[in-house]
Amino acid sequence: MKRLKLLLFLLLAGSINLLFAQGWYVYDGSAIPNDLNGWITSSEAPGPNFVETVVDDPEVFGNKYLQYLSADVTSKKYYRHKFTGTSTAITVVARMKGVLIDTLSGEYAFQIETANGVVRSVLDIVTDGNLLKEEKGDAADTVLQADLSQWQVYRITLDGDSVNVYLNEGINPVMAGYGSAVSDNHLRFGDAGSARVAGCVDWCVIDTTGAYAPGTGTAIPDSLTTPAWYVYDGTAIPNDLNGWITSSDAPGTNFVESVVDDVELSGNQYLKYLSVDVESKKYYRHKFTGTSTAITVVARMKGIPIDTLSGEYAFQIETANGVVRSVLDIVTDENMLKEEKGNAADVVLEADLSEWQIYRITLDGNLVNVYLNEIENPVMTGLGSAVSDNHLRFGDAGSARVAGCVDWCVIDTTGAYAPGTGAVIPESLSLAFGPSDYVFVSSIELSALTTAIEINETTQVSETITPWDANDKTVSWSTSDANIATVDATGLVTGVAAGTATITATANDGSGVTGTIDITVRTLVTGIQLDALVTTIDMNATTQVSETVTPWEATDKTVTWSTSDANIATVSSSGLVTGVSGGTATITATANDGSGISGTIDITVEPTAIHTESASVPVKVYPNPFASRVNFTITLIRDENVSIAISDVSGKIISVSTHQLKFGENTISITSDDMYPGLYFYTIKGQEILNTGRLLKIE
């Protein structure tokens, strides 16, 4: 079922390895070019020292490529494909690398010749100088900042007599010029004129519909692009013929290895191995080239518990980046990860390691991270132990026995990539893990009895898990700042110091799902003292009341203002008091932190007389406005009978009362039970009209 590379060339009796695909004419390196599969080889005998073969790619499992070598100039050969049509604009793209043979003198090169019926471009790739030379054309020699003994992608475009050469699909050409005259259309590689040739061809494609720079024209078939991963797909036992080195120790009579048909995934196969005793052990090791110290290994594996045999059972993955190595023991019967070479603590997982799991191991310098089932948070982190080479190894398990299954394993030497980053794992590889009926947590919602507590006070946080039928609904609790609030294994939070801490519950099933809630630890107000600029004001005058809150470190020092009688004095949200009518009102500031603490101050409002048409004697009327009773204070210069008449706005008399007053100050109170709220007029009359004015009755 799994292939790293989809071969576009269906081999019929070994003769067909060229076909037209997606606008391209394709050679895929899986067979030697000859006149039976669309190629013409040189008429010159290649000589006894020309070697050509199809090679199994040791770096990319399942891939093949053509390798050819001439040890002397007379032992040379070219491969030529002639194509039809009259187009003078063509594109050739090839993945090739040179072969260095230092023991032989002279220049080593491999060559691509492209012709469009107008001109030809003969491009020499000189491996030991990383040099491009246009043998037939006018372009200057170019020394590249690339190792031409490694795989490179060359794109050559001919548009009339104009030639451009691009490297590794970069948008700018590394060479540009004009070709030399020619009369036919063809592609040729090999030969190299007076030099010897030594090269490898993974694939080569031709498009005769136009001269296309990188990123334009028809896309190169996905099956031909260079994979980011080195892939072992479990369809063959690893050995020295497919890029692996097995241990030199004899595996013993009790070591069993086989490729198994997968009963769960139709068409899939995987490697199964088992050592019944420590002496019957074996490892599979792949050494990879390069100097990168940041690498990624991803593998789909499962352990095999054998309860009838005593002792620890484990399978093992060893990863090395030339700086450190991480030897990860997967102990199946304990669901445990142990880093044998490194400093990470043992980790017991909630996952069943006898079921398929996906392990991702990243090495970045000496830092090692292990991820399970592509969850973004690592299940293990630590530092590796020193090593001097780059390799991947599984099997062995040191002093323990091994029993495991490997569906596939991939290596990326371009970086240390956490799940969701870096190259995507090839679609042909199964990403299934764990038992098929295992239900993971999808969300966690947290709630608390209260989210605001005092120092040394507690609150219980509880979790709601979705879905309800998740296999493992347990969580682990943590706090963002234990100096503010701590949390125990049951979710009980205790206040430590003023501030806010985030409490997190993390699912224990390896899903990486979390839920959070903020808990505020506060210092409550213990006292409020009020002060005012003045405590006695006239009607319509104001005074500012200010508060002093203790302690100074109280978390919430805001207050809410109120008045005992808004008919006498009102107070704003900032503590500004306004006199309304004569009397005394108590102004209160109450703490907003729930402590119940408040402070008070009394404000007295002096009544103000209203004088209008006549003021023959001093009269004070208060309160005015009034609700149920109004007072008249009249100062006379003699004893006198005085009447007080009250009328409405239409002039209708509402009430009249007569009073025998004495010399000096007299106060008369009149109730307003029969008066509706509104504007009224009063007249105070003795031997003459003494005073008149307005009254305002309120609710």
XYZ file of C-alpha atoms in Angstrom:
699
model
C 0.000 0.000 0.000
C 2.787 2.398 0.902
C 5.221 3.856 -1.618
C 7.565 6.723 -1.072
C 7.573 7.390 -4.789
C 4.869 6.699 -7.353
C 6.673 5.319 -10.399
C 5.285 6.925 -13.506
C 7.055 4.464 -15.731
C 5.236 1.196 -15.985
C 7.823 -1.411 -16.850
C 6.379 -3.621 -19.525
C 8.880 -6.443 -20.142
C 11.480 -4.005 -18.831
C 11.182 -1.820 -21.906
C 9.030 1.204 -21.063
C 10.259 3.862 -18.687
C 9.195 6.992 -20.584
C 5.712 8.408 -20.866
C 3.840 11.684 -21.198
C 2.520 12.950 -17.828
C 0.921 16.288 -16.969
C 2.582 18.044 -19.951
C 5.988 16.464 -19.258
C 7.938 13.760 -21.070
C 9.441 11.853 -18.161
C 12.450 9.628 -17.513
C 12.445 8.343 -13.927
C 15.776 6.574 -13.575
C 14.267 3.158 -12.952
C 15.797 1.610 -16.096
C 18.921 2.173 -18.219
C 17.987 4.329 -21.259
C 18.129 2.379 -24.535
C 16.574 2.200 -27.970
C 13.751 0.050 -26.602
C 12.469 2.771 -24.304
C 12.791 5.883 -26.421
C 16.499 6.665 -26.153
C 19.413 6.478 -28.596
C 22.809 5.660 -27.156
C 26.077 6.680 -28.814
C 27.286 4.533 -31.695
C 30.744 4.435 -30.123
C 31.418 1.364 -28.071
C 31.423 2.446 -24.413
C 34.664 0.606 -23.769
C 35.498 -1.783 -20.960
C 35.719 0.956 -18.319
C 32.217 2.424 -18.731
C 29.818 1.243 -16.030
C 26.083 1.903 -16.005
C 23.552 0.537 -13.528
C 20.246 1.224 -11.813
C 20.835 1.719 -8.079
C 18.532 1.280 -5.097
C 18.556 4.666 -3.351
C 20.118 4.193 0.124
C 18.688 7.520 1.289
C 15.118 7.245 0.010
C 13.540 3.862 0.596
C 11.923 2.432 -2.565
C 13.555 4.931 -4.946
C 15.901 3.991 -7.826
C 18.236 6.045 -9.994
C 20.646 5.651 -12.912
C 24.379 5.752 -12.163
C 27.051 5.855 -14.895
C 30.850 6.177 -14.835
C 33.636 6.340 -17.391
C 37.077 5.716 -15.963
C 38.778 6.999 -19.139
C 37.873 9.271 -22.053
C 37.569 6.412 -24.528
C 35.102 4.607 -22.294
C 32.315 7.140 -22.646
C 28.688 7.091 -23.684
C 25.742 9.404 -24.037
C 21.962 8.901 -23.736
C 19.943 10.888 -26.256
C 16.199 11.368 -26.629
C 14.882 13.032 -29.798
C 11.476 14.638 -29.600
C 9.135 15.834 -32.316
C 7.544 19.234 -32.930
C 8.621 22.635 -34.142
C 8.558 24.522 -30.857
C 11.636 26.664 -30.283
C 10.766 27.191 -26.608
C 11.429 24.154 -24.391
C 12.069 23.341 -20.730
C 14.176 20.533 -19.260
C 14.311 19.794 -15.498
C 16.529 17.067 -14.032
C 17.523 15.854 -10.571
C 21.173 14.797 -10.799
C 24.376 14.561 -8.828
C 28.013 14.079 -9.785
C 30.327 11.327 -8.607
C 33.823 12.173 -7.374
C 36.634 9.673 -7.907
C 39.676 11.271 -6.355
C 42.056 8.453 -7.233
C 41.726 9.218 -10.962
C 43.358 12.292 -12.448
C 41.615 14.757 -14.731
C 38.353 16.632 -14.746
C 35.186 14.834 -13.798
C 31.885 16.104 -15.144
C 28.423 15.045 -16.147
C 26.685 16.780 -18.982
C 23.211 17.877 -20.138
C 22.719 18.880 -23.770
C 19.430 20.523 -24.774
C 18.438 21.483 -28.343
C 15.302 23.201 -29.697
C 15.972 23.082 -33.453
C 17.485 26.569 -33.369
C 20.361 26.322 -30.907
C 21.760 23.834 -28.461
C 23.110 24.358 -24.957
C 25.732 21.888 -23.774
C 26.036 22.290 -20.004
C 29.028 20.678 -18.284
C 28.579 20.160 -14.531
C 32.109 19.861 -13.138
C 31.684 18.085 -9.840
C 35.088 18.569 -8.224
C 34.979 22.352 -8.752
C 31.222 22.930 -8.257
C 31.401 24.574 -11.673
C 28.906 25.100 -14.498
C 30.396 25.453 -18.002
C 28.408 26.061 -21.176
C 30.460 24.145 -23.717
C 28.233 25.124 -26.687
C 27.280 28.742 -26.093
C 28.610 32.047 -24.817
C 27.732 31.979 -21.100
C 30.616 32.548 -18.670
C 31.690 29.730 -16.373
C 29.895 29.871 -13.017
C 31.161 28.524 -9.677
C 28.137 27.609 -7.538
C 27.744 27.780 -3.777
C 26.365 24.247 -3.837
C 27.924 20.811 -3.551
C 27.392 19.263 -6.981
C 28.293 15.833 -5.636
C 24.971 16.025 -3.789
C 21.533 15.922 -5.389
C 20.607 19.159 -7.164
C 17.694 20.078 -9.414
C 18.768 21.700 -12.702
C 16.262 23.576 -14.901
C 17.353 24.591 -18.428
C 15.123 26.730 -20.658
C 15.697 27.462 -24.360
C 13.657 30.253 -25.920
C 14.899 30.777 -29.492
C 18.639 31.275 -29.034
C 18.360 32.384 -25.373
C 19.463 29.930 -22.664
C 18.794 30.167 -18.896
C 19.925 27.720 -16.217
C 18.290 27.596 -12.741
C 19.400 25.631 -9.673
C 17.033 23.986 -7.188
C 14.066 25.920 -8.552
C 15.414 29.297 -7.462
C 13.644 32.155 -9.229
C 16.870 33.740 -10.548
C 19.002 31.927 -13.157
C 22.539 30.970 -12.122
C 23.659 31.139 -15.768
C 22.317 32.956 -18.838
C 23.563 33.219 -22.418
C 23.042 32.116 -26.018
C 23.360 28.673 -27.505
C 25.118 27.508 -30.676
C 23.361 26.583 -33.918
C 21.744 23.165 -34.322
C 19.006 21.711 -36.543
C 17.144 19.131 -34.441
C 15.297 18.784 -31.124
C 16.811 16.537 -28.479
C 17.881 15.997 -24.879
C 21.181 14.284 -24.142
C 23.185 13.478 -21.029
C 26.474 11.646 -20.521
C 29.511 12.038 -22.848
C 31.226 15.277 -21.632
C 33.432 15.597 -24.731
C 37.105 15.267 -23.873
C 36.396 14.778 -20.185
C 35.199 11.734 -18.356
C 31.684 11.444 -17.019
C 30.464 10.215 -13.639
C 26.960 11.020 -12.550
C 23.603 9.908 -11.211
C 20.190 10.713 -12.694
C 17.134 10.372 -10.431
C 14.735 11.765 -13.027
C 14.571 14.050 -16.034
C 11.503 15.742 -17.607
C 10.952 17.638 -20.880
C 8.217 20.145 -21.723
C 8.114 21.228 -25.391
C 5.258 23.730 -24.914
C 7.369 26.634 -23.670
C 10.434 27.985 -21.848
C 9.232 28.095 -18.229
C 11.090 29.609 -15.296
C 10.602 28.009 -11.830
C 7.086 28.480 -10.539
C 5.599 28.819 -14.034
C 4.350 26.296 -16.568
C 3.172 22.826 -15.624
C 4.093 21.665 -12.119
C 6.611 18.839 -11.904
C 4.738 15.605 -11.038
C 4.476 15.178 -7.262
C 5.977 11.690 -7.529
C 9.274 13.153 -8.756
C 9.871 16.009 -6.321
C 12.571 15.441 -3.739
C 11.034 14.176 -0.472
C 11.938 15.959 2.760
C 11.821 12.596 4.531
C 13.985 9.524 4.382
C 11.341 6.813 4.658
C 11.357 3.223 5.858
C 7.886 1.834 5.197
C 7.977 -1.577 6.882
C 7.488 -3.564 3.670
C 10.939 -5.208 3.856
C 13.280 -6.319 6.617
C 15.988 -3.629 6.993
C 19.343 -4.801 5.655
C 22.527 -3.556 4.026
C 20.891 -3.693 0.585
C 18.256 -1.095 1.449
C 20.291 1.408 3.455
C 20.397 -0.256 6.871
C 23.153 -1.848 8.942
C 22.196 -4.653 11.281
C 24.115 -5.475 14.430
C 27.224 -7.585 14.081
C 26.032 -9.711 17.007
C 24.451 -12.952 15.838
C 20.729 -12.594 16.542
C 20.628 -16.038 18.075
C 18.131 -18.791 17.509
C 15.409 -17.040 19.500
C 15.297 -13.803 17.502
C 12.391 -13.699 15.044
C 11.848 -11.038 12.381
C 9.256 -10.942 9.630
C 7.128 -8.657 7.450
C 3.477 -9.046 8.475
C 0.271 -8.326 6.550
C -1.726 -5.797 8.563
C -5.148 -7.217 9.510
C -6.406 -3.752 10.511
C -5.352 -1.790 7.404
C -6.010 -3.625 4.170
C -2.924 -3.781 1.937
C -0.574 -2.500 4.637
C 2.504 -4.368 5.875
C 4.791 -3.840 8.848
C 7.978 -5.224 10.391
C 7.647 -7.444 13.460
C 10.590 -8.573 15.578
C 10.972 -10.470 18.860
C 13.844 -11.626 21.059
C 12.911 -14.248 23.616
C 16.186 -13.853 25.515
C 18.772 -11.081 25.899
C 21.357 -12.972 23.872
C 18.965 -13.204 20.917
C 18.819 -9.496 20.152
C 19.401 -7.362 17.115
C 19.211 -3.742 16.075
C 18.540 -2.025 12.769
C 20.655 1.073 12.135
C 20.546 3.673 9.370
C 23.427 6.139 9.111
C 22.660 9.364 7.289
C 24.966 12.028 5.899
C 25.133 15.748 6.542
C 26.182 18.012 9.381
C 22.802 19.149 10.653
C 22.487 19.051 14.437
C 18.719 19.536 14.263
C 16.839 16.414 13.149
C 13.369 14.904 13.404
C 12.388 11.241 13.562
C 8.759 10.094 13.427
C 7.772 6.430 13.732
C 4.542 4.441 14.003
C 5.281 1.542 16.353
C 3.723 -0.732 18.904
C 5.159 -3.013 21.552
C 4.393 -6.680 22.109
C 3.825 -7.703 25.745
C 4.656 -11.344 26.464
C 3.329 -11.965 29.949
C 4.353 -15.594 30.056
C 8.020 -14.615 29.949
C 9.622 -12.925 32.931
C 11.621 -9.729 32.727
C 11.168 -6.327 31.193
C 9.973 -6.070 27.595
C 10.799 -3.013 25.588
C 11.426 -1.784 22.107
C 13.845 1.034 21.539
C 14.470 4.048 19.290
C 17.944 5.582 19.238
C 18.438 8.931 17.487
C 21.769 10.734 17.032
C 22.623 14.072 15.412
C 26.414 14.054 15.688
C 26.237 16.019 18.962
C 24.174 13.830 21.281
C 22.090 10.700 21.099
C 18.767 9.906 22.715
C 18.078 6.244 23.456
C 14.365 5.931 24.158
C 13.134 2.686 25.720
C 9.425 2.043 25.260
C 8.488 -0.372 28.058
C 5.297 -1.969 26.847
C 4.069 -3.778 29.934
C 4.388 -0.602 32.069
C 3.323 1.964 29.432
C 6.547 3.766 30.303
C 9.075 5.892 28.392
C 12.668 5.750 29.664
C 15.529 7.794 28.216
C 18.418 5.377 28.602
C 21.019 7.829 27.240
C 20.044 11.228 28.611
C 18.738 12.955 31.718
C 14.963 12.953 31.206
C 12.886 11.437 34.004
C 10.872 8.270 33.332
C 7.327 8.976 32.163
C 4.330 6.685 32.627
C 1.793 7.342 29.864
C -1.966 6.915 29.918
C -1.742 5.434 26.404
C -1.567 1.690 25.813
C 1.878 1.137 24.290
C 0.907 -2.321 23.069
C -1.330 -0.483 20.567
C -0.108 1.562 17.622
C 1.310 4.930 18.686
C 3.157 7.617 16.740
C 6.422 8.705 18.356
C 8.101 11.950 17.265
C 11.637 12.586 18.536
C 13.417 15.868 17.859
C 17.066 16.613 18.549
C 18.153 20.249 18.435
C 21.760 20.414 19.544
C 21.704 18.562 22.856
C 17.976 19.173 23.543
C 15.661 16.187 23.133
C 11.853 16.326 22.945
C 9.525 13.342 22.605
C 5.920 13.766 21.369
C 3.139 11.183 21.304
C 0.510 10.888 18.568
C 1.335 14.307 17.088
C 0.079 16.219 20.163
C 1.752 19.647 20.339
C 3.087 19.306 23.905
C 6.038 16.939 24.480
C 5.548 14.033 26.871
C 9.282 13.976 27.657
C 12.023 16.620 27.540
C 15.697 16.319 28.426
C 19.307 16.402 27.267
C 20.994 13.616 25.304
C 24.408 12.042 25.838
C 27.464 12.740 23.668
C 27.920 10.929 20.345
C 29.896 11.621 17.168
C 27.809 10.324 14.259
C 24.335 10.699 12.749
C 22.077 7.669 12.814
C 18.703 6.184 13.603
C 18.457 2.800 15.285
C 15.659 0.639 16.604
C 15.659 -2.792 18.227
C 18.309 -3.919 20.763
C 17.098 -2.431 24.128
C 20.418 -3.043 25.887
C 20.085 -5.533 28.737
C 16.367 -6.004 28.099
C 14.591 -8.042 25.466
C 12.881 -6.446 22.515
C 9.485 -7.158 21.023
C 7.915 -4.635 18.709
C 6.308 -3.756 15.408
C 7.349 -0.946 13.055
C 4.811 0.229 10.492
C 7.020 3.040 9.224
C 9.798 5.383 10.260
C 10.830 8.692 8.668
C 13.835 10.992 9.161
C 14.123 14.697 8.352
C 17.639 16.103 8.701
C 16.639 19.704 7.908
C 15.446 20.663 11.381
C 13.915 19.739 14.734
C 10.195 20.053 14.039
C 7.400 19.816 16.605
C 4.043 18.369 15.474
C 2.314 20.597 12.941
C 5.587 22.139 11.722
C 8.142 21.115 9.111
C 7.399 18.811 6.195
C 4.079 16.958 6.161
C 4.371 13.202 6.706
C 3.744 11.449 3.339
C 0.054 10.727 2.795
C 0.861 7.118 1.910
C 1.783 6.432 5.557
C -0.970 5.644 8.026
C -1.348 8.154 10.854
C -3.737 5.952 12.842
C -2.755 5.294 16.450
C -4.106 3.589 19.547
C -7.171 1.316 19.703
C -9.765 2.310 17.113
C -12.456 2.736 19.793
C -10.371 4.975 22.089
C -12.151 8.273 22.833
C -9.937 11.272 23.653
C -10.908 14.386 25.608
C -11.920 17.216 23.248
C -12.510 20.062 25.727
C -12.301 20.954 29.438
C -14.432 23.682 31.038
C -13.548 24.916 34.537
C -15.788 26.573 37.134
C -15.261 27.686 40.737
C -17.446 28.383 43.761
C -15.914 31.869 43.695
C -13.152 33.342 41.557
C -12.116 35.933 44.167
C -10.638 34.837 47.509
C -8.585 36.322 50.313
C -5.118 35.317 51.438
C -5.248 31.865 53.121
C -8.809 31.406 51.868
C -9.691 28.509 49.517
C -12.026 27.873 46.614
C -12.823 24.596 44.837
C -12.340 24.471 41.064
C -14.167 21.689 39.223
C -13.860 20.427 35.641
C -16.444 19.430 33.043
C -15.013 16.992 30.460
C -16.259 16.655 26.876
C -17.159 14.155 25.510
C -18.827 12.418 28.399
C -17.606 8.993 27.193
C -13.898 9.884 26.979
C -11.825 6.864 28.024
C -9.676 8.819 30.469
C -11.361 11.818 32.082
C -8.709 12.466 34.729
C -6.780 15.745 34.738
C -3.626 17.218 36.230
C -3.822 20.605 37.957
C -1.296 23.449 37.772
C -1.037 27.149 38.606
C 0.610 29.927 36.636
C 2.065 31.454 39.825
C 2.343 29.522 43.075
C 3.404 32.758 44.827
C -0.169 34.025 44.318
C -2.273 30.848 44.514
C -1.569 27.133 44.816
C -3.716 24.251 43.613
C -3.708 20.669 44.834
C -4.399 17.409 42.994
C -8.159 17.816 43.522
C -8.423 21.372 42.164
C -8.586 23.083 45.582
C -7.047 26.570 45.262
C -5.492 28.441 48.216
C -4.711 32.172 48.201
C -1.094 33.060 48.989
C -0.667 36.730 48.060
C -2.625 39.453 46.314
C -2.789 39.059 42.531
C -4.309 36.857 39.831
C -3.203 33.297 38.957
C -4.398 31.112 36.094
C -5.390 27.601 37.166
C -5.044 24.947 34.429
C -6.431 21.424 34.170
C -4.648 19.232 31.567
C -6.160 15.997 30.254
C -4.112 12.926 31.185
C -5.021 10.987 28.017
C -2.248 12.511 25.897
C -4.673 14.632 23.878
C -3.011 17.859 25.079
C -6.417 19.421 25.842
C -6.502 21.992 28.670
C -9.001 24.190 30.480
C -8.206 27.394 32.417
C -9.788 29.738 34.952
C -8.421 32.925 36.581
C -8.509 33.155 40.387
C -7.956 36.548 42.034
C -6.478 36.689 45.547
C -7.406 39.970 47.162
C -6.685 42.093 50.282
C -9.993 43.453 51.650
C -10.714 46.981 52.891
C -10.740 47.279 56.704
C -11.587 50.984 57.140
C -12.874 54.108 55.330
C -12.510 57.649 56.748
C -14.415 60.548 55.119
C -13.459 64.230 55.113
C -15.102 67.303 53.501
C -13.906 70.787 52.631
C -16.881 72.155 54.643
C -19.660 70.303 56.413
C -22.247 73.132 56.339
C -23.453 74.498 52.997
C -26.291 76.606 51.663
C -28.997 75.305 49.390
C -27.608 74.674 45.850
C -24.037 74.955 47.128
C -21.567 72.038 46.929
C -18.804 70.471 48.963
C -16.338 67.684 48.024
C -16.149 64.653 50.288
C -12.998 62.495 49.984
C -12.254 59.014 51.302
C -9.159 57.446 52.867
C -9.173 53.624 52.478
C -7.144 51.282 54.675
C -5.034 49.239 54.281
C -3.134 50.951 51.472
C -2.508 47.562 49.751
C -6.236 46.706 49.537
C -6.899 45.051 46.170
C -10.016 47.108 45.363
C -10.076 50.571 46.951
C -13.059 51.907 45.003
C -16.252 53.002 46.848
C -19.906 53.692 46.122
C -21.450 56.921 47.442
C -24.965 57.375 48.914
C -27.020 59.925 50.910
C -29.458 59.358 53.758
C -31.898 61.982 52.389
C -31.781 63.207 48.788
C -34.379 65.897 49.713
C -31.718 67.549 51.824
C -28.459 66.725 49.982
C -27.433 64.638 46.976
C -24.044 63.043 46.327
C -22.394 62.163 42.969
C -20.335 59.047 42.080
C -17.201 61.073 42.856
C -18.367 62.263 46.332
C -19.515 65.766 45.347
C -22.384 66.810 47.702
C -25.023 69.390 46.658
C -27.393 71.089 49.102
C -31.103 70.749 48.245
C -33.023 72.083 51.272
C -32.451 72.863 54.896
C -31.523 69.986 57.141
C -28.806 67.404 57.750
C -28.011 64.381 55.535
C -25.556 61.552 56.213
C -23.200 60.833 53.300
C -21.887 57.243 53.123
C -18.985 55.638 51.122
C -19.230 51.822 50.896
C -16.290 49.597 49.777
C -16.876 47.781 46.480
C -14.777 44.689 47.382
C -17.577 42.940 49.246
C -16.021 43.531 52.661
C -19.085 45.537 53.813
C -16.888 48.333 55.200
C -18.240 51.906 54.954
C -17.503 55.433 56.212
C -19.940 58.322 56.953
C -19.997 62.072 57.352
C -22.893 64.490 58.151
C -23.496 67.461 55.868
C -25.819 70.284 57.049
C -27.722 72.418 54.520
C -28.756 75.928 55.671
C -32.319 76.924 54.572
C -32.572 79.925 52.250
C -35.576 82.339 52.323
C -37.339 83.141 49.050
C -38.253 86.836 48.740
C -40.265 88.117 45.784
C -42.770 90.999 45.475
C -42.619 92.261 49.037
C -40.184 91.979 51.902
C -41.493 94.436 54.554
C -40.435 92.026 57.310
C -37.703 89.401 57.355
C -39.146 85.944 56.524
C -37.375 82.601 56.115
C -39.240 79.756 54.345
C -37.801 76.257 54.643
C -37.532 73.663 53.437
C -38.413 74.890 50.005
C -38.959 72.716 48.024
C -40.847 70.788 50.718
C -42.589 67.444 50.973
C -44.990 67.286 53.956
C -44.376 70.449 56.044
C -43.107 73.944 55.380
C -41.834 76.371 58.035
C -42.192 80.152 58.093
C -39.927 82.143 60.456
C -41.235 85.702 60.743
C -39.495 88.509 62.640
C -41.890 91.285 63.778
C -41.286 94.690 65.268
C -44.491 94.458 67.365
C -47.141 91.995 68.518
C -49.527 91.355 65.664
C -52.177 89.004 64.289
C -50.796 87.446 61.094
C -52.499 85.305 58.455
C -50.755 82.977 56.025
C -52.678 82.188 52.815
C -51.537 79.624 50.245
C -52.961 79.594 46.706
C -52.321 77.574 43.566
C -51.197 78.928 40.183
C -54.839 79.686 39.206
C -55.218 81.937 42.254
C -57.472 79.508 44.159
C -56.936 79.701 47.919
C -55.862 76.298 49.211
C -55.488 77.170 52.900
C -55.581 80.171 55.266
C -54.382 80.180 58.848
C -54.286 82.994 61.434
C -51.689 83.337 64.172
C -51.166 85.682 67.161
C -47.483 86.518 66.909
C -45.213 88.316 69.330
C -42.505 90.866 68.891
C -39.370 89.232 67.564
C -38.846 85.872 65.808
C -41.837 83.534 65.382
C -41.916 80.135 63.592
C -45.085 78.659 62.113
C -45.336 75.164 60.567
C -47.973 74.354 58.009
C -48.685 70.820 56.842
C -49.319 70.081 53.174
C -51.581 67.035 53.345
C -54.168 68.642 51.055
C -51.651 69.870 48.509
C -50.581 68.084 45.401
C -46.999 68.392 44.167
C -46.537 71.594 42.196
C -46.007 75.367 42.381
C -47.904 77.477 44.962
C -47.843 81.047 46.230
C -47.985 82.289 49.804
C -49.084 85.646 51.256
C -48.234 86.706 54.819
C -50.520 89.545 55.994
C -50.836 91.516 59.204
C -52.084 95.060 59.320
C -50.535 95.084 55.850
C -48.985 92.597 53.471
C -45.754 91.580 55.141
C -44.332 89.147 52.567
C -45.204 87.101 49.461
C -43.383 84.326 47.624
C -43.382 80.943 45.901
C -43.536 77.428 47.339
C -42.637 74.169 45.583
C -44.362 71.027 46.823
C -42.557 67.769 45.967
C -43.365 64.097 46.421
